[in-house]
mmCIF file of C-alpha atoms in Angstrom:
data_model
loop_
_atom_site.group_PDB
_atom_site.id
_atom_site.type_symbol
_atom_site.label_atom_id
_atom_site.label_comp_id
_atom_site.label_asym_id
_atom_site.label_seq_id
_atom_site.Cartn_x
_atom_site.Cartn_y
_atom_site.Cartn_z
ATOM 1 C CA MET A 73 149.003 125.419 146.941
ATOM 2 C CA LEU A 74 146.872 128.377 147.968
ATOM 3 C CA ALA A 75 149.349 130.468 145.828
ATOM 4 C CA SER A 76 148.880 128.571 142.851
ATOM 5 C CA ILE A 77 145.037 128.699 143.273
ATOM 6 C CA ILE A 78 145.198 132.440 143.576
ATOM 7 C CA ALA A 79 147.559 132.802 140.559
ATOM 8 C CA SER A 80 144.938 130.539 138.545
ATOM 9 C CA ILE A 81 141.950 132.883 139.616
ATOM 10 C CA VAL A 82 144.160 136.005 138.722
ATOM 11 C CA LEU A 83 144.868 134.615 135.406
ATOM 12 C CA SER A 84 141.227 133.769 134.545
ATOM 13 C CA ILE A 85 140.340 137.390 135.488
ATOM 14 C CA SER A 86 143.016 138.865 133.327
ATOM 15 C CA ASP A 87 141.932 136.652 130.343
ATOM 16 C CA GLY A 88 138.241 137.384 130.803
ATOM 17 C CA TYR A 89 135.491 135.209 132.317
ATOM 18 C CA ALA A 90 136.069 131.507 132.138
ATOM 19 C CA GLN A 91 133.598 129.482 130.186
ATOM 20 C CA THR A 92 131.102 127.526 132.217
ATOM 21 C CA GLY A 93 129.159 124.263 131.516
ATOM 22 C CA PHE A 94 131.740 122.509 129.394
ATOM 23 C CA VAL A 95 132.813 119.043 130.543
ATOM 24 C CA GLY A 96 135.265 117.215 128.357
ATOM 25 C CA PRO A 97 135.936 115.132 126.354
ATOM 26 C CA LEU A 98 133.117 115.726 124.001
ATOM 27 C CA ALA A 99 133.814 112.398 122.118
ATOM 28 C CA GLN A 100 135.432 109.020 123.146
ATOM 29 C CA THR A 101 135.580 105.646 121.885
ATOM 30 C CA TYR A 102 132.555 103.593 122.807
ATOM 31 C CA SER A 103 134.378 100.427 123.707
ATOM 32 C CA PRO A 104 137.847 99.245 123.333
ATOM 33 C CA SER A 105 136.868 96.388 121.198
ATOM 34 C CA LEU A 106 134.898 98.592 118.787
ATOM 35 C CA PRO A 107 137.171 101.430 117.691
ATOM 36 C CA ASN A 108 134.816 102.241 114.739
ATOM 37 C CA VAL A 109 132.200 103.370 117.360
ATOM 38 C CA VAL A 110 132.287 106.601 119.052
ATOM 39 C CA PHE A 111 130.284 108.102 122.015
ATOM 40 C CA VAL A 112 129.259 111.720 121.870
ATOM 41 C CA ASN A 113 129.006 112.918 125.525
ATOM 42 C CA LYS A 114 125.716 114.698 126.264
ATOM 43 C CA TYR A 115 125.175 115.264 122.661
ATOM 44 C CA ALA A 116 128.032 117.717 122.509
ATOM 45 C CA SER A 117 125.473 120.206 123.961
ATOM 46 C CA VAL A 118 128.211 122.537 125.370
ATOM 47 C CA MET A 119 131.176 122.976 123.118
ATOM 48 C CA PRO A 120 134.319 124.909 124.263
ATOM 49 C CA TYR A 121 134.675 128.253 122.496
ATOM 50 C CA HIS A 122 135.510 129.096 119.862
ATOM 51 C CA PHE A 123 133.546 126.400 117.849
ATOM 52 C CA PHE A 124 132.141 126.907 114.292
ATOM 53 C CA ARG A 125 130.167 124.910 111.947
ATOM 54 C CA ASN A 126 130.125 126.496 108.506
ATOM 55 C CA VAL A 127 126.630 126.635 106.632
ATOM 56 C CA SER A 128 126.456 127.377 102.908
ATOM 57 C CA ASN A 129 123.395 127.860 100.882
ATOM 58 C CA GLY A 130 124.563 125.513 98.028
ATOM 59 C CA THR A 131 124.533 122.044 96.888
ATOM 60 C CA THR A 132 126.206 120.462 99.963
ATOM 61 C CA THR A 133 126.313 121.096 103.656
ATOM 62 C CA PRO A 134 129.236 120.474 106.280
ATOM 63 C CA THR A 135 128.675 117.492 108.331
ATOM 64 C CA PHE A 136 128.216 117.632 112.225
ATOM 65 C CA GLY A 137 131.710 115.904 112.269
ATOM 66 C CA SER A 138 133.432 118.665 110.240
ATOM 67 C CA THR A 139 132.467 121.300 112.957
ATOM 68 C CA SER A 140 135.754 123.173 114.087
ATOM 69 C CA VAL A 141 136.359 122.774 117.941
ATOM 70 C CA PRO A 142 139.949 123.490 118.296
ATOM 71 C CA ASN A 143 139.816 123.466 122.221
ATOM 72 C CA ASP A 144 138.721 119.807 122.358
ATOM 73 C CA THR A 145 140.745 117.531 120.196
ATOM 74 C CA SER A 146 138.560 114.558 121.072
ATOM 75 C CA PHE A 147 136.037 115.860 118.652
ATOM 76 C CA ALA A 148 138.176 114.738 115.736
ATOM 77 C CA LEU A 149 137.053 111.296 116.626
ATOM 78 C CA VAL A 150 133.514 112.112 115.455
ATOM 79 C CA ASP A 151 134.320 112.615 111.713
ATOM 80 C CA LYS A 152 136.253 109.235 111.449
ATOM 81 C CA ALA A 153 133.703 106.979 113.140
ATOM 82 C CA ASP A 154 131.448 104.486 111.328
ATOM 83 C CA PHE A 155 128.896 104.717 114.116
ATOM 84 C CA LEU A 156 128.237 107.782 116.463
ATOM 85 C CA VAL A 157 126.409 106.774 119.615
ATOM 86 C CA PHE A 158 124.525 109.588 121.368
ATOM 87 C CA ASP A 159 122.374 107.368 124.014
ATOM 88 C CA HIS A 160 124.805 104.845 125.539
ATOM 89 C CA GLU A 161 121.920 102.689 127.020
ATOM 90 C CA ARG A 162 119.781 102.332 123.936
ATOM 91 C CA ALA A 163 122.600 102.014 121.497
ATOM 92 C CA SER A 164 123.533 98.425 122.722
ATOM 93 C CA GLU A 165 120.146 97.178 121.543
ATOM 94 C CA ILE A 166 120.719 99.065 118.207
ATOM 95 C CA LEU A 167 124.193 97.997 117.518
ATOM 96 C CA GLY A 168 124.382 94.480 118.869
ATOM 97 C CA PRO A 169 127.508 92.946 120.232
ATOM 98 C CA ASN A 170 129.642 93.440 117.086
ATOM 99 C CA PRO A 171 128.375 96.069 114.553
ATOM 100 C CA SER A 172 130.180 96.535 111.390
ATOM 101 C CA TYR A 173 130.038 98.893 108.419
ATOM 102 C CA GLU A 174 131.203 97.898 104.812
ATOM 103 C CA PHE A 175 131.282 99.859 101.693
ATOM 104 C CA VAL A 176 130.400 97.268 99.068
ATOM 105 C CA PHE A 177 129.909 98.838 95.686
ATOM 106 C CA GLU A 178 131.120 101.993 94.090
ATOM 107 C CA VAL A 179 128.254 103.267 91.688
ATOM 108 C CA SER A 180 127.661 106.402 89.702
ATOM 109 C CA GLU A 181 126.984 109.744 91.167
ATOM 110 C CA ALA A 182 123.293 109.230 89.989
ATOM 111 C CA VAL A 183 120.606 108.964 92.722
ATOM 112 C CA HIS A 184 120.143 105.450 93.910
ATOM 113 C CA GLU A 185 116.763 104.855 95.444
ATOM 114 C CA ALA A 186 113.726 102.429 95.854
ATOM 115 C CA PRO A 187 115.360 99.491 97.428
ATOM 116 C CA VAL A 188 113.062 96.498 97.859
ATOM 117 C CA TYR A 189 114.103 93.091 99.436
ATOM 118 C CA VAL A 190 112.364 90.037 98.004
ATOM 119 C CA ALA A 191 113.048 87.216 100.638
ATOM 120 C CA SER A 192 112.030 84.369 98.306
ATOM 121 C CA GLN A 193 114.782 85.305 95.974
ATOM 122 C CA ASN A 194 117.075 86.755 98.447
ATOM 123 C CA LYS A 195 117.801 89.664 96.217
ATOM 124 C CA LEU A 196 117.650 93.394 96.780
ATOM 125 C CA TYR A 197 116.137 95.450 93.845
ATOM 126 C CA LEU A 198 116.972 99.187 93.588
ATOM 127 C CA SER A 199 116.956 102.092 91.030
ATOM 128 C CA GLN A 200 119.280 104.455 89.540
ATOM 129 C CA LEU A 201 118.034 107.694 88.487
ATOM 130 C CA ALA A 202 119.474 110.811 86.791
ATOM 131 C CA PRO A 203 122.099 111.635 85.692
ATOM 132 C CA PRO A 204 121.810 110.854 82.938
ATOM 133 C CA PRO A 205 118.025 111.511 82.334
ATOM 134 C CA GLY A 206 116.410 108.781 80.313
ATOM 135 C CA TYR A 207 118.156 105.827 81.794
ATOM 136 C CA LEU A 208 115.931 102.776 82.067
ATOM 137 C CA PRO A 209 117.957 99.713 83.568
ATOM 138 C CA GLN A 210 117.712 99.326 87.240
ATOM 139 C CA LEU A 211 120.008 97.405 89.727
ATOM 140 C CA VAL A 212 119.761 94.252 91.582
ATOM 141 C CA VAL A 213 122.037 92.829 94.381
ATOM 142 C CA ASP A 214 122.204 89.133 94.477
ATOM 143 C CA LEU A 215 122.644 88.186 98.074
ATOM 144 C CA ASN A 216 122.892 84.400 97.354
ATOM 145 C CA GLN A 217 126.443 84.911 96.080
ATOM 146 C CA ASP A 218 129.590 85.494 98.303
ATOM 147 C CA PRO A 219 130.531 88.237 98.079
ATOM 148 C CA PRO A 220 127.134 89.774 96.764
ATOM 149 C CA THR A 221 127.157 90.728 93.163
ATOM 150 C CA LEU A 222 125.537 93.937 91.487
ATOM 151 C CA SER A 223 123.859 93.704 88.073
ATOM 152 C CA GLU A 224 121.650 95.752 85.916
ATOM 153 C CA TYR A 225 118.001 94.782 85.630
ATOM 154 C CA LEU A 226 115.206 95.558 83.056
ATOM 155 C CA SER A 227 111.691 94.940 83.608
ATOM 156 C CA ASP A 228 108.991 94.248 81.005
ATOM 157 C CA PRO A 229 107.873 96.997 80.212
ATOM 158 C CA PRO A 230 110.709 99.152 81.674
ATOM 159 C CA VAL A 231 109.841 101.382 84.687
ATOM 160 C CA TYR A 232 111.370 104.894 84.306
ATOM 161 C CA ALA A 233 113.033 106.244 87.413
ATOM 162 C CA PRO A 234 111.586 104.423 90.334
ATOM 163 C CA ASN A 235 112.072 106.582 93.437
ATOM 164 C CA GLY A 236 110.165 104.786 96.259
ATOM 165 C CA GLY A 237 109.609 101.093 96.748
ATOM 166 C CA THR A 238 108.099 98.456 98.977
ATOM 167 C CA PHE A 239 106.999 94.795 98.894
ATOM 168 C CA HIS A 240 103.489 93.598 99.396
ATOM 169 C CA LYS A 241 101.766 90.445 98.752
ATOM 170 C CA GLY A 242 104.407 88.983 96.281
ATOM 171 C CA LEU A 243 104.691 92.224 94.284
ATOM 172 C CA ILE A 244 107.220 95.067 94.215
ATOM 173 C CA TYR A 245 105.410 98.466 94.407
ATOM 174 C CA TRP A 246 107.485 101.244 92.951
ATOM 175 C CA GLY A 247 106.764 105.000 92.834
ATOM 176 C CA ALA A 248 107.875 105.904 89.136
ATOM 177 C CA SER A 249 109.189 109.463 89.065
ATOM 178 C CA GLY A 250 109.937 109.812 85.515
ATOM 179 C CA GLY A 251 107.548 111.298 82.819
ATOM 180 C CA ASN A 252 108.384 111.703 79.196
ATOM 181 C CA ASN A 253 106.623 111.402 75.759
ATOM 182 C CA SER A 254 109.200 108.920 74.591
ATOM 183 C CA ILE A 255 111.399 106.741 76.860
ATOM 184 C CA GLY A 256 112.548 103.464 75.438
ATOM 185 C CA GLY A 257 109.989 103.803 72.660
ATOM 186 C CA MET A 258 107.123 104.412 74.682
ATOM 187 C CA GLU A 259 105.360 107.228 76.609
ATOM 188 C CA GLN A 260 105.707 106.913 80.547
ATOM 189 C CA ARG A 261 104.165 109.385 83.026
ATOM 190 C CA VAL A 262 104.792 109.721 86.950
ATOM 191 C CA GLY A 263 102.684 107.366 89.038
ATOM 192 C CA LEU A 264 102.622 103.760 90.562
ATOM 193 C CA ARG A 265 103.792 100.551 89.261
ATOM 194 C CA THR A 266 103.705 97.123 90.365
ATOM 195 C CA LEU A 267 106.482 94.385 89.423
ATOM 196 C CA ASP A 268 106.116 90.838 89.740
ATOM 197 C CA PRO A 269 109.817 89.780 90.416
ATOM 198 C CA SER A 270 108.801 86.113 89.476
ATOM 199 C CA THR A 271 107.760 86.955 85.885
ATOM 200 C CA ASN A 272 109.520 90.346 85.352
ATOM 201 C CA LYS A 273 106.244 91.842 84.283
ATOM 202 C CA SER A 274 105.436 95.488 85.440
ATOM 203 C CA THR A 275 102.020 97.077 85.502
ATOM 204 C CA THR A 276 100.790 100.708 85.782
ATOM 205 C CA ILE A 277 98.141 101.106 88.365
ATOM 206 C CA LEU A 278 98.131 104.954 88.602
ATOM 207 C CA ASN A 279 99.211 107.648 86.334
ATOM 208 C CA ASN A 280 97.256 110.828 86.820
ATOM 209 C CA TYR A 281 95.057 112.747 89.010
ATOM 210 C CA PHE A 282 92.032 113.659 87.149
ATOM 211 C CA GLY A 283 94.076 114.167 84.081
ATOM 212 C CA TYR A 284 97.020 116.066 85.737
ATOM 213 C CA TYR A 285 100.444 114.566 85.794
ATOM 214 C CA PHE A 286 101.665 113.818 89.185
ATOM 215 C CA ASN A 287 104.938 115.665 89.930
ATOM 216 C CA THR A 288 107.424 112.879 91.261
ATOM 217 C CA VAL A 289 105.841 110.054 93.355
ATOM 218 C CA ASP A 290 108.631 109.991 95.628
ATOM 219 C CA ASP A 291 108.157 107.295 98.494
ATOM 220 C CA LEU A 292 105.321 105.075 99.457
ATOM 221 C CA PHE A 293 103.985 102.410 101.791
ATOM 222 C CA VAL A 294 101.032 100.073 101.727
ATOM 223 C CA ASP A 295 98.692 99.989 104.682
ATOM 224 C CA PRO A 296 96.832 97.082 106.123
ATOM 225 C CA ASN A 297 94.022 97.800 103.987
ATOM 226 C CA GLY A 298 95.885 97.662 100.745
ATOM 227 C CA ASP A 299 95.848 101.470 100.220
ATOM 228 C CA ILE A 300 98.963 103.000 98.901
ATOM 229 C CA TRP A 301 100.159 106.202 100.611
ATOM 230 C CA PHE A 302 102.808 108.228 98.590
ATOM 231 C CA THR A 303 104.508 111.849 98.672
ATOM 232 C CA ASP A 304 104.575 113.887 95.451
ATOM 233 C CA PRO A 305 107.168 116.602 95.690
ATOM 234 C CA ASP A 306 108.789 118.572 92.696
ATOM 235 C CA TYR A 307 112.164 116.810 92.417
ATOM 236 C CA SER A 308 111.598 115.125 88.906
ATOM 237 C CA TRP A 309 111.326 118.563 87.489
ATOM 238 C CA PHE A 310 114.401 119.950 89.264
ATOM 239 C CA ASN A 311 116.339 116.637 88.212
ATOM 240 C CA LYS A 312 115.186 116.741 84.538
ATOM 241 C CA LEU A 313 113.147 113.438 84.813
ATOM 242 C CA THR A 314 109.921 114.970 83.385
ATOM 243 C CA ASP A 315 109.277 116.932 80.190
ATOM 244 C CA THR A 316 106.675 119.072 81.831
ATOM 245 C CA PRO A 317 106.797 121.475 84.952
ATOM 246 C CA PRO A 318 104.711 120.488 87.890
ATOM 247 C CA GLN A 319 101.070 120.704 87.432
ATOM 248 C CA LEU A 320 99.886 120.004 91.089
ATOM 249 C CA GLU A 321 100.881 121.326 94.377
ATOM 250 C CA ALA A 322 103.409 119.005 96.340
ATOM 251 C CA ALA A 323 101.181 117.041 98.473
ATOM 252 C CA THR A 324 100.771 113.454 99.993
ATOM 253 C CA TYR A 325 98.144 111.070 98.892
ATOM 254 C CA ARG A 326 96.205 107.901 99.558
ATOM 255 C CA PHE A 327 95.393 105.681 96.709
ATOM 256 C CA ARG A 328 92.820 102.691 96.975
ATOM 257 C CA PRO A 329 93.685 100.387 94.035
ATOM 258 C CA SER A 330 90.235 98.514 94.356
ATOM 259 C CA THR A 331 88.362 101.363 93.442
ATOM 260 C CA GLY A 332 90.773 103.806 91.755
ATOM 261 C CA ALA A 333 90.203 106.541 94.093
ATOM 262 C CA VAL A 334 93.054 109.054 95.021
ATOM 263 C CA ASN A 335 92.705 111.308 98.256
ATOM 264 C CA VAL A 336 94.905 113.968 99.269
ATOM 265 C CA VAL A 337 95.925 113.386 102.943
ATOM 266 C CA GLU A 338 98.466 116.203 103.589
ATOM 267 C CA ASP A 339 99.435 119.506 101.814
ATOM 268 C CA SER A 340 101.102 121.723 104.062
ATOM 269 C CA ILE A 341 104.566 120.281 103.826
ATOM 270 C CA VAL A 342 106.733 122.128 101.429
ATOM 271 C CA GLN A 343 108.403 119.041 99.891
ATOM 272 C CA PRO A 344 107.056 115.925 101.145
ATOM 273 C CA ASN A 345 109.630 113.218 100.665
ATOM 274 C CA GLY A 346 109.978 110.078 102.868
ATOM 275 C CA ILE A 347 107.037 108.342 104.261
ATOM 276 C CA ALA A 348 106.665 105.413 106.799
ATOM 277 C CA LEU A 349 104.071 103.629 108.927
ATOM 278 C CA ALA A 350 104.882 102.714 112.461
ATOM 279 C CA PRO A 351 104.486 98.940 113.157
ATOM 280 C CA ASN A 352 101.568 99.527 115.438
ATOM 281 C CA HIS A 353 99.793 101.232 112.437
ATOM 282 C CA ARG A 354 99.030 104.301 114.623
ATOM 283 C CA THR A 355 101.680 106.774 113.487
ATOM 284 C CA VAL A 356 102.643 107.995 110.067
ATOM 285 C CA TYR A 357 106.037 109.939 109.440
ATOM 286 C CA ILE A 358 106.515 112.317 106.459
ATOM 287 C CA SER A 359 109.789 114.223 105.838
ATOM 288 C CA ASP A 360 109.915 117.629 104.475
ATOM 289 C CA THR A 361 112.920 118.389 102.511
ATOM 290 C CA GLY A 362 111.916 121.898 101.539
ATOM 291 C CA ALA A 363 115.516 123.012 102.353
ATOM 292 C CA VAL A 364 116.345 121.397 98.806
ATOM 293 C CA SER A 365 114.203 123.127 96.374
ATOM 294 C CA GLY A 366 114.464 125.316 93.129
ATOM 295 C CA PRO A 367 112.273 127.644 90.901
ATOM 296 C CA ILE A 368 109.307 126.456 89.079
ATOM 297 C CA SER A 369 108.025 128.260 85.830
ATOM 298 C CA PRO A 370 106.139 127.040 82.816
ATOM 299 C CA PHE A 371 108.284 129.605 80.812
ATOM 300 C CA LEU A 372 111.788 128.287 81.797
ATOM 301 C CA PRO A 373 113.533 124.918 81.634
ATOM 302 C CA PRO A 374 114.457 123.130 84.811
ATOM 303 C CA GLN A 375 116.865 125.189 86.916
ATOM 304 C CA GLY A 376 117.901 122.588 89.396
ATOM 305 C CA SER A 377 117.798 122.767 93.045
ATOM 306 C CA THR A 378 119.968 124.185 95.849
ATOM 307 C CA PHE A 379 120.292 123.585 99.508
ATOM 308 C CA ASN A 380 119.371 126.232 102.217
ATOM 309 C CA ALA A 381 119.828 125.167 105.831
ATOM 310 C CA THR A 382 117.291 127.715 106.954
ATOM 311 C CA ASN A 383 114.392 126.185 105.065
ATOM 312 C CA LYS A 384 112.564 122.870 106.060
ATOM 313 C CA ARG A 385 114.400 119.728 106.658
ATOM 314 C CA THR A 386 112.188 118.202 109.262
ATOM 315 C CA ILE A 387 110.307 114.918 110.077
ATOM 316 C CA HIS A 388 106.854 115.381 111.004
ATOM 317 C CA ALA A 389 104.581 112.767 112.868
ATOM 318 C CA PHE A 390 100.855 112.271 112.437
ATOM 319 C CA ASP A 391 98.210 110.177 113.972
ATOM 320 C CA LEU A 392 96.540 107.589 111.576
ATOM 321 C CA SER A 393 92.623 107.490 112.088
ATOM 322 C CA ASN A 394 91.340 104.274 113.287
ATOM 323 C CA ASP A 395 89.898 103.363 109.742
ATOM 324 C CA ALA A 396 93.432 104.283 108.340
ATOM 325 C CA THR A 397 91.964 106.796 105.898
ATOM 326 C CA TYR A 398 93.137 110.166 107.079
ATOM 327 C CA LEU A 399 95.934 111.916 109.369
ATOM 328 C CA THR A 400 95.566 114.149 112.304
ATOM 329 C CA ASN A 401 97.683 115.761 114.999
ATOM 330 C CA LYS A 402 100.764 116.994 112.831
ATOM 331 C CA ARG A 403 103.776 117.650 114.824
ATOM 332 C CA ALA A 404 107.348 118.277 114.422
ATOM 333 C CA PHE A 405 109.360 115.151 115.140
ATOM 334 C CA TYR A 406 112.978 115.599 114.231
ATOM 335 C CA LEU A 407 115.178 118.512 112.624
ATOM 336 C CA SER A 408 118.040 116.845 110.651
ATOM 337 C CA PRO A 409 121.458 117.910 111.820
ATOM 338 C CA ASP A 410 122.853 117.154 108.349
ATOM 339 C CA TRP A 411 121.384 117.841 104.934
ATOM 340 C CA ALA A 412 117.727 116.906 104.800
ATOM 341 C CA PRO A 413 115.777 113.612 105.693
ATOM 342 C CA ASP A 414 115.288 111.561 102.547
ATOM 343 C CA GLY A 415 114.666 107.943 102.810
ATOM 344 C CA LEU A 416 112.422 107.244 105.802
ATOM 345 C CA LYS A 417 111.443 103.755 107.545
ATOM 346 C CA VAL A 418 110.502 102.488 110.810
ATOM 347 C CA ALA A 419 112.366 99.508 112.434
ATOM 348 C CA ARG A 420 110.539 96.486 114.104
ATOM 349 C CA ASN A 421 110.825 98.104 117.601
ATOM 350 C CA GLY A 422 109.316 101.360 116.336
ATOM 351 C CA TYR A 423 112.613 103.498 116.205
ATOM 352 C CA VAL A 424 112.484 105.630 113.114
ATOM 353 C CA VAL A 425 115.366 105.422 110.537
ATOM 354 C CA ALA A 426 116.210 108.475 108.205
ATOM 355 C CA GLY A 427 118.708 108.807 105.472
ATOM 356 C CA THR A 428 120.417 112.350 106.311
ATOM 357 C CA GLY A 429 123.300 113.327 103.967
ATOM 358 C CA LYS A 430 126.340 111.355 104.469
ATOM 359 C CA GLY A 431 124.850 108.883 106.870
ATOM 360 C CA VAL A 432 121.645 107.356 108.496
ATOM 361 C CA ASP A 433 119.974 108.549 111.802
ATOM 362 C CA VAL A 434 118.249 106.225 114.298
ATOM 363 C CA LEU A 435 115.636 107.994 116.229
ATOM 364 C CA SER A 436 113.644 107.042 119.367
ATOM 365 C CA GLU A 437 109.754 107.165 119.267
ATOM 366 C CA THR A 438 109.955 110.612 120.578
ATOM 367 C CA GLY A 439 112.488 111.936 118.046
ATOM 368 C CA GLU A 440 115.734 111.799 119.966
ATOM 369 C CA LEU A 441 118.883 110.893 118.008
ATOM 370 C CA LEU A 442 120.225 107.570 119.376
ATOM 371 C CA VAL A 443 122.803 106.373 116.976
ATOM 372 C CA ARG A 444 124.119 107.581 113.363
ATOM 373 C CA VAL A 445 125.663 105.444 110.753
ATOM 374 C CA GLN A 446 128.252 107.467 108.819
ATOM 375 C CA THR A 447 129.177 107.122 105.140
ATOM 376 C CA ASN A 448 131.491 108.743 102.654
ATOM 377 C CA TYR A 449 128.495 109.379 100.164
ATOM 378 C CA THR A 450 125.115 110.929 100.258
ATOM 379 C CA VAL A 451 122.503 108.302 101.242
ATOM 380 C CA GLN A 452 119.102 108.353 99.510
ATOM 381 C CA ASN A 453 117.583 105.202 101.015
ATOM 382 C CA PHE A 454 118.215 101.776 102.539
ATOM 383 C CA ALA A 455 116.436 98.493 103.396
ATOM 384 C CA TRP A 456 116.816 95.519 105.772
ATOM 385 C CA VAL A 457 117.505 92.062 104.249
ATOM 386 C CA GLY A 458 118.193 88.573 105.245
ATOM 387 C CA GLN A 459 116.474 86.003 107.226
ATOM 388 C CA ASP A 460 116.327 87.721 110.630
ATOM 389 C CA LEU A 461 116.330 91.281 108.754
ATOM 390 C CA ARG A 462 119.328 92.481 110.836
ATOM 391 C CA GLU A 463 121.403 93.220 107.800
ATOM 392 C CA PHE A 464 121.004 96.846 106.579
ATOM 393 C CA TRP A 465 121.848 97.922 103.006
ATOM 394 C CA LEU A 466 122.437 101.619 102.165
ATOM 395 C CA MET A 467 122.587 103.320 98.870
ATOM 396 C CA GLY A 468 123.073 106.747 97.355
ATOM 397 C CA GLU A 469 125.161 109.007 95.222
ATOM 398 C CA GLY A 470 128.272 106.978 94.413
ATOM 399 C CA GLY A 471 128.007 104.059 96.866
ATOM 400 C CA ILE A 472 126.140 101.072 98.214
ATOM 401 C CA SER A 473 127.090 99.725 101.529
ATOM 402 C CA ARG A 474 125.868 97.443 104.265
ATOM 403 C CA VAL A 475 125.657 97.330 108.073
ATOM 404 C CA GLN A 476 125.460 94.301 110.400
ATOM 405 C CA TRP A 477 123.773 95.399 113.647
ATOM 406 C CA GLY A 478 121.040 94.477 116.129
ATOM 407 C CA LEU A 479 118.161 96.761 114.823
ATOM 408 C CA GLN A 480 115.623 94.680 112.986
ATOM 409 C CA GLY A 481 113.481 95.799 110.149
ATOM 410 C CA GLN A 482 109.918 95.171 109.707
ATOM 411 C CA GLU A 483 108.734 92.179 107.915
ATOM 412 C CA LEU A 484 107.029 93.069 104.626
ATOM 413 C CA VAL A 485 104.523 90.391 103.310
#
C-alpha cells in the first residue's frame, strides 16, 4: 500500500504539479425522475485543465455548454439539458415537481418579440420583425386550442415592428421600433402604440422627442402612476427597420400619457435594451447589450451589427424614487454568460428572468444565476400565460416554445 502511494507521488512530480481545487463531477442529473434537468456542481467554478471556451467577435458566441472540458466527461451533460440547475435548494421552487420544455412552433429566422398575454381572450400576441424589413402582420397564439395554434394578425391601422410589449387596463402597449415614410401606404415612426384587443384598433400615443425621431423603442413597462418607461437603443438602424440614422443618443425614458411629457431617466448605458420593474416597485432593471452594436453614420447605409464579448452585456439595477419619477444608485447586477441579456422580466417572487442567447436565465434578487432554460434558438423575449401564470412561453429567431414550471409571473392588470 505504502509503495503504491509513493509511486503515485513520484508520478505526479514527474508529470509536474497536480491541479488543486477540482472536485468532480462538474455536472450530474438533478434527479433520476428528471433526466432533462442537470445540476452544475458549484457553478463549475474550478474546471480541470485544459479547458477552453472559444470567444469570437462576430454574429454568434459559443454557449457555456460548448466549453471544451476533456478531462471531465460529465460536462457533456450540460449542452444536452433542457434545464441547468446552479442552486439546488432554490431550484425546487422555480422548477416545481415536474418541469417540462417543449418546442412548439418553428418560425422564420426573423426577430420575434413583444409578447403580451391577454387573459380575457386566453391569447398570446407577439411580433415578427426583420428580416424582411417592411413586414406588417404580427402573430397570435390561441391558447384555447389543444394543441395551441399560431396565426398572423393585423391591427387597424397596422403597427410596424413592435419590439416591446405589456398589458395595462385592457390595452396592449407596444413599443413600435419601425420608422419609414411609406409602410403599408402610410408613414410610421418609432414610438409608442396602444392596441385594444377587443376592437383591433391601434392608437399612436408618442412618436417624437421635440421633433426628433426615437431610435428603436425596444422594451417597456407601465408603472403604478400610469407612466410608461421605455428603452431606446440603436437597433432599428442596424436592422434596417428605419429609413433614417439615429437622431438621439441611446437612452431610457419615462413618458406620462396624461400630459405628453417625456423625461430621460438614464443615458449612461451603451445600448439600453430590456427593462423591468420589481413587484415591490422599488427596483428597476435595465440590460445593456452594447456587445451587439455597429457603426452609425449619416453618410452610410446601415452596416448591421456584430457581437463582441468584451463589450457590455450586463443587467443593471436601479433604485426607483418614492414618487416613481427617477432612478438612483445604479449598480451592476448580472454579466450574461451567453450572448447578451435581451428580454427582461421579474417574476412574482422577485426573481429576475433574462433572455440570454439560446436560453433564459433565472436570477436571484442579488444577481446569482439559479436556473437556466436552454433552447435550440436565440431567445428574444418571453411571457407567462394561463390562469395561474406558471406556463411560460419563449420566442426568438426560428422558434417558439413553452415551459411548464413552478415560477409564477406577475399579474398585469
